[in-house]
Amino acid sequence: MHEAPEISGARCPGVVLLHGIARGSASLRRLERSLQAAGFATLNIDYASRGKPIAALADDIQPAIARFAEREAPLHFVAHSMGGLVTRAYLAKYRPGRLGGVVMLGTPNGGSEVADLLSGSRLYRAFYGPAGLELTTANRSNVLPVVDYPVGVIAGNRFIDPIAGLFVLPKPNDGRVSVQSAMLAGMADHIVVNASHTGLPRHGIAIAQTIAFLQDGRFSLT
């Protein structure tokens, strides 16, 4: 696991950023820079997303987050795709005392029909590993309990892959996760933007809405 350089101020609210499966901290760099410009300290973590089950990935990121959480400030989480599931697993076990809000971008909270379709493939299992098998629509409530902290969900409704977007996933969807699957029981707010799954963390409106939620506990109406 690699920790991207931490930008910090002792009393600035902190944000832990967690990328999706088969991605890296670089995929959240534009979002991270925008958070820093808005006055947040950031911890953008690289973790071995394809190497272990989600619960074990939560254990792996604990030491870095624990050090970051020692700051005297609220601690928020912003996660893309599977990073949101890792966040939920982490908070179920290691919830920090100063927990603020959580923003999930394109997280398959209800699973992905694309994973359902491909999970039987040897190539899929070899590439995406144990965590990839946890992205199906099978019930994960025993591992990921209902949230009791502020969560904002951002979903995309633009797809690039026409096969998945038109024939595999319920509409609307972002090419990997349907809008409905991104929703989460107990969430504080949700919004849909015109972005694809991989484009969500770089989408200007999604970034602005992420900052709005962390500042106000809800998405902006303007």
Tab-separated table of C-alpha atoms in Angstrom:
chain	number	residue	atom	x	y	z
A	1	MET	CA	0.000	0.000	0.000
A	2	HIS	CA	1.227	3.487	-0.863
A	3	GLU	CA	0.116	6.706	0.762
A	4	ALA	CA	0.031	9.650	-1.609
A	5	PRO	CA	1.718	12.734	-0.134
A	6	GLU	CA	-0.462	14.103	2.626
A	7	ILE	CA	-1.485	17.730	2.512
A	8	SER	CA	-2.349	18.717	6.041
A	9	GLY	CA	-3.065	21.457	8.501
A	10	ALA	CA	-3.607	20.545	12.134
A	11	ARG	CA	-7.125	21.970	12.295
A	12	CYS	CA	-8.213	21.700	8.650
A	13	PRO	CA	-10.953	19.107	8.122
A	14	GLY	CA	-9.408	15.976	6.660
A	15	VAL	CA	-10.536	13.848	3.728
A	16	VAL	CA	-9.475	10.260	3.099
A	17	LEU	CA	-9.733	9.393	-0.608
A	18	LEU	CA	-10.154	5.775	-1.692
A	19	HIS	CA	-9.992	4.699	-5.336
A	20	GLY	CA	-11.886	1.867	-6.983
A	21	ILE	CA	-10.816	-1.612	-7.997
A	22	ALA	CA	-7.903	-1.834	-10.444
A	23	ARG	CA	-7.367	1.926	-10.118
A	24	GLY	CA	-4.911	4.054	-8.145
A	25	SER	CA	-4.616	7.296	-6.252
A	26	ALA	CA	-3.810	9.111	-9.512
A	27	SER	CA	-7.415	8.547	-10.623
A	28	LEU	CA	-8.523	10.842	-7.771
A	29	ARG	CA	-5.839	13.482	-8.207
A	30	ARG	CA	-8.066	16.159	-9.771
A	31	LEU	CA	-10.653	15.636	-7.039
A	32	GLU	CA	-7.906	15.774	-4.413
A	33	ARG	CA	-6.533	19.073	-5.714
A	34	SER	CA	-10.020	20.596	-5.664
A	35	LEU	CA	-10.535	19.474	-2.067
A	36	GLN	CA	-7.215	21.018	-1.068
A	37	ALA	CA	-8.169	24.280	-2.781
A	38	ALA	CA	-11.410	24.258	-0.757
A	39	GLY	CA	-9.446	24.039	2.509
A	40	PHE	CA	-9.391	20.309	3.216
A	41	ALA	CA	-6.353	18.283	4.196
A	42	THR	CA	-6.160	15.072	2.179
A	43	LEU	CA	-4.889	11.530	2.423
A	44	ASN	CA	-5.061	9.822	-0.979
A	45	ILE	CA	-4.258	6.143	-0.455
A	46	ASP	CA	-3.068	3.537	-2.945
A	47	TYR	CA	-4.094	0.076	-1.798
A	48	ALA	CA	-3.965	-3.416	-3.331
A	49	SER	CA	-7.565	-3.386	-4.519
A	50	ARG	CA	-7.316	-6.665	-6.455
A	51	GLY	CA	-5.336	-8.635	-3.889
A	52	LYS	CA	-7.695	-9.270	-0.973
A	53	PRO	CA	-11.354	-9.329	0.080
A	54	ILE	CA	-12.914	-5.995	0.958
A	55	ALA	CA	-12.768	-6.567	4.732
A	56	ALA	CA	-9.038	-7.304	4.528
A	57	LEU	CA	-8.471	-4.173	2.443
A	58	ALA	CA	-10.131	-2.182	5.226
A	59	ASP	CA	-7.618	-3.661	7.662
A	60	ASP	CA	-4.731	-2.740	5.346
A	61	ILE	CA	-5.632	0.954	5.213
A	62	GLN	CA	-6.222	1.290	8.963
A	63	PRO	CA	-2.681	2.292	10.062
A	64	ALA	CA	-2.423	5.166	7.572
A	65	ILE	CA	-5.900	6.472	8.374
A	66	ALA	CA	-5.331	6.137	12.127
A	67	ARG	CA	-2.257	8.378	11.857
A	68	PHE	CA	-4.164	10.899	9.739
A	69	ALA	CA	-7.099	10.853	12.196
A	70	GLU	CA	-4.870	12.038	15.045
A	71	ARG	CA	-5.394	15.578	13.770
A	72	GLU	CA	-7.847	17.694	15.804
A	73	ALA	CA	-10.392	18.053	13.031
A	74	PRO	CA	-13.357	16.241	11.452
A	75	LEU	CA	-12.459	13.326	9.202
A	76	HIS	CA	-14.415	12.807	5.978
A	77	PHE	CA	-14.207	10.039	3.386
A	78	VAL	CA	-14.597	10.389	-0.393
A	79	ALA	CA	-14.582	7.178	-2.392
A	80	HIS	CA	-14.976	6.104	-5.995
A	81	SER	CA	-16.603	2.832	-7.041
A	82	MET	CA	-15.474	-0.102	-4.862
A	83	GLY	CA	-13.677	2.387	-2.628
A	84	GLY	CA	-17.095	3.155	-1.179
A	85	LEU	CA	-17.527	-0.476	-0.121
A	86	VAL	CA	-14.062	-0.431	1.424
A	87	THR	CA	-15.096	2.735	3.269
A	88	ARG	CA	-18.233	1.063	4.613
A	89	ALA	CA	-16.233	-1.966	5.767
A	90	TYR	CA	-13.626	0.298	7.350
A	91	LEU	CA	-16.149	2.414	9.249
A	92	ALA	CA	-17.981	-0.667	10.484
A	93	LYS	CA	-14.777	-1.756	12.252
A	94	TYR	CA	-12.615	1.339	12.748
A	95	ARG	CA	-15.008	4.270	12.949
A	96	PRO	CA	-13.020	7.386	13.988
A	97	GLY	CA	-14.256	9.563	16.804
A	98	ARG	CA	-14.421	12.709	14.666
A	99	LEU	CA	-16.164	11.149	11.670
A	100	GLY	CA	-17.694	13.723	9.372
A	101	GLY	CA	-19.411	12.915	6.082
A	102	VAL	CA	-18.914	10.290	3.393
A	103	VAL	CA	-19.335	10.851	-0.346
A	104	MET	CA	-19.557	7.839	-2.656
A	105	LEU	CA	-19.148	8.260	-6.410
A	106	GLY	CA	-20.492	5.372	-8.496
A	107	THR	CA	-20.248	2.879	-5.639
A	108	PRO	CA	-22.071	-0.415	-6.366
A	109	ASN	CA	-23.878	-0.496	-3.028
A	110	GLY	CA	-26.404	-2.887	-4.531
A	111	GLY	CA	-23.801	-4.686	-6.656
A	112	SER	CA	-23.238	-4.627	-10.400
A	113	GLU	CA	-24.887	-6.819	-13.006
A	114	VAL	CA	-21.657	-6.545	-14.995
A	115	ALA	CA	-19.888	-8.363	-12.144
A	116	ASP	CA	-22.731	-10.903	-12.082
A	117	LEU	CA	-22.169	-11.616	-15.758
A	118	LEU	CA	-18.381	-11.853	-15.603
A	119	SER	CA	-17.749	-13.366	-12.166
A	120	GLY	CA	-17.843	-16.894	-13.558
A	121	SER	CA	-15.018	-16.103	-15.948
A	122	ARG	CA	-11.547	-17.336	-15.056
A	123	LEU	CA	-10.021	-14.191	-16.538
A	124	TYR	CA	-12.270	-11.970	-14.430
A	125	ARG	CA	-11.417	-13.845	-11.243
A	126	ALA	CA	-7.701	-13.768	-12.034
A	127	PHE	CA	-7.636	-10.045	-12.782
A	128	TYR	CA	-10.038	-8.643	-10.185
A	129	GLY	CA	-9.257	-11.116	-7.422
A	130	PRO	CA	-11.312	-11.732	-4.256
A	131	ALA	CA	-12.745	-8.221	-4.076
A	132	GLY	CA	-14.059	-8.509	-7.628
A	133	LEU	CA	-16.274	-11.378	-6.561
A	134	GLU	CA	-17.804	-9.124	-3.903
A	135	LEU	CA	-19.077	-6.660	-6.506
A	136	THR	CA	-21.976	-8.858	-7.585
A	137	THR	CA	-25.588	-8.191	-6.620
A	138	ALA	CA	-25.456	-10.900	-3.928
A	139	ASN	CA	-26.490	-9.696	-0.457
A	140	ARG	CA	-23.563	-8.266	1.565
A	141	SER	CA	-25.536	-7.009	4.567
A	142	ASN	CA	-23.654	-9.270	6.996
A	143	VAL	CA	-20.370	-7.620	5.981
A	144	LEU	CA	-21.606	-4.091	5.270
A	145	PRO	CA	-24.216	-3.030	7.838
A	146	VAL	CA	-26.687	-0.202	7.342
A	147	VAL	CA	-24.979	3.189	7.614
A	148	ASP	CA	-25.643	5.483	10.566
A	149	TYR	CA	-23.467	8.403	9.467
A	150	PRO	CA	-23.998	11.108	6.797
A	151	VAL	CA	-23.589	9.665	3.300
A	152	GLY	CA	-23.999	11.489	0.017
A	153	VAL	CA	-24.299	9.371	-3.125
A	154	ILE	CA	-23.290	10.643	-6.562
A	155	ALA	CA	-24.299	8.429	-9.491
A	156	GLY	CA	-23.561	8.765	-13.195
A	157	ASN	CA	-26.010	8.298	-16.056
A	158	ARG	CA	-23.640	8.285	-19.058
A	159	PHE	CA	-22.055	5.120	-20.400
A	160	ILE	CA	-19.281	4.519	-22.900
A	161	ASP	CA	-19.580	0.744	-23.248
A	162	PRO	CA	-22.813	0.237	-25.250
A	163	ILE	CA	-23.119	-3.480	-24.456
A	164	ALA	CA	-23.064	-3.050	-20.679
A	165	GLY	CA	-24.964	0.223	-20.786
A	166	LEU	CA	-27.739	-0.950	-23.097
A	167	PHE	CA	-28.075	-4.678	-22.491
A	168	VAL	CA	-26.597	-5.655	-19.109
A	169	LEU	CA	-27.297	-2.895	-16.606
A	170	PRO	CA	-30.663	-1.403	-15.643
A	171	LYS	CA	-31.099	2.113	-17.007
A	172	PRO	CA	-29.982	4.726	-16.210
A	173	ASN	CA	-26.402	3.674	-15.537
A	174	ASP	CA	-22.781	4.792	-15.857
A	175	GLY	CA	-21.614	1.747	-17.825
A	176	ARG	CA	-20.610	-0.209	-14.704
A	177	VAL	CA	-23.149	0.641	-12.006
A	178	SER	CA	-26.817	1.548	-12.318
A	179	VAL	CA	-28.159	4.658	-10.635
A	180	GLN	CA	-30.440	2.474	-8.537
A	181	SER	CA	-27.557	0.269	-7.378
A	182	ALA	CA	-25.556	3.307	-6.290
A	183	MET	CA	-28.329	4.282	-3.870
A	184	LEU	CA	-27.947	3.308	-0.224
A	185	ALA	CA	-30.447	2.856	2.594
A	186	GLY	CA	-29.931	5.588	5.162
A	187	MET	CA	-28.111	7.986	2.818
A	188	ALA	CA	-28.551	11.674	3.595
A	189	ASP	CA	-28.715	12.867	-0.015
A	190	HIS	CA	-28.115	11.764	-3.592
A	191	ILE	CA	-27.581	13.316	-6.993
A	192	VAL	CA	-27.187	12.086	-10.586
A	193	VAL	CA	-24.685	13.703	-12.970
A	194	ASN	CA	-24.000	13.220	-16.670
A	195	ALA	CA	-20.767	11.251	-16.266
A	196	SER	CA	-19.460	7.773	-16.978
A	197	HIS	CA	-18.178	5.469	-14.255
A	198	THR	CA	-14.499	6.244	-14.752
A	199	GLY	CA	-15.242	9.904	-15.422
A	200	LEU	CA	-17.096	10.568	-12.172
A	201	PRO	CA	-14.048	11.579	-10.061
A	202	ARG	CA	-12.954	14.039	-12.758
A	203	HIS	CA	-16.379	15.504	-13.491
A	204	GLY	CA	-16.607	19.166	-12.548
A	205	ILE	CA	-20.146	19.034	-11.195
A	206	ALA	CA	-19.431	15.847	-9.227
A	207	ILE	CA	-16.382	17.479	-7.669
A	208	ALA	CA	-18.285	20.656	-6.754
A	209	GLN	CA	-21.116	18.621	-5.267
A	210	THR	CA	-18.658	16.520	-3.266
A	211	ILE	CA	-17.266	19.664	-1.678
A	212	ALA	CA	-20.781	21.011	-1.041
A	213	PHE	CA	-21.781	17.847	0.792
A	214	LEU	CA	-18.678	17.818	2.972
A	215	GLN	CA	-19.238	21.474	3.874
A	216	ASP	CA	-23.020	21.471	4.335
A	217	GLY	CA	-24.142	17.853	4.737
A	218	ARG	CA	-26.198	18.012	1.556
A	219	PHE	CA	-25.768	18.578	-2.167
A	220	SER	CA	-26.232	22.026	-3.639
A	221	LEU	CA	-29.486	22.777	-5.446
A	222	THR	CA	-27.899	25.380	-7.709
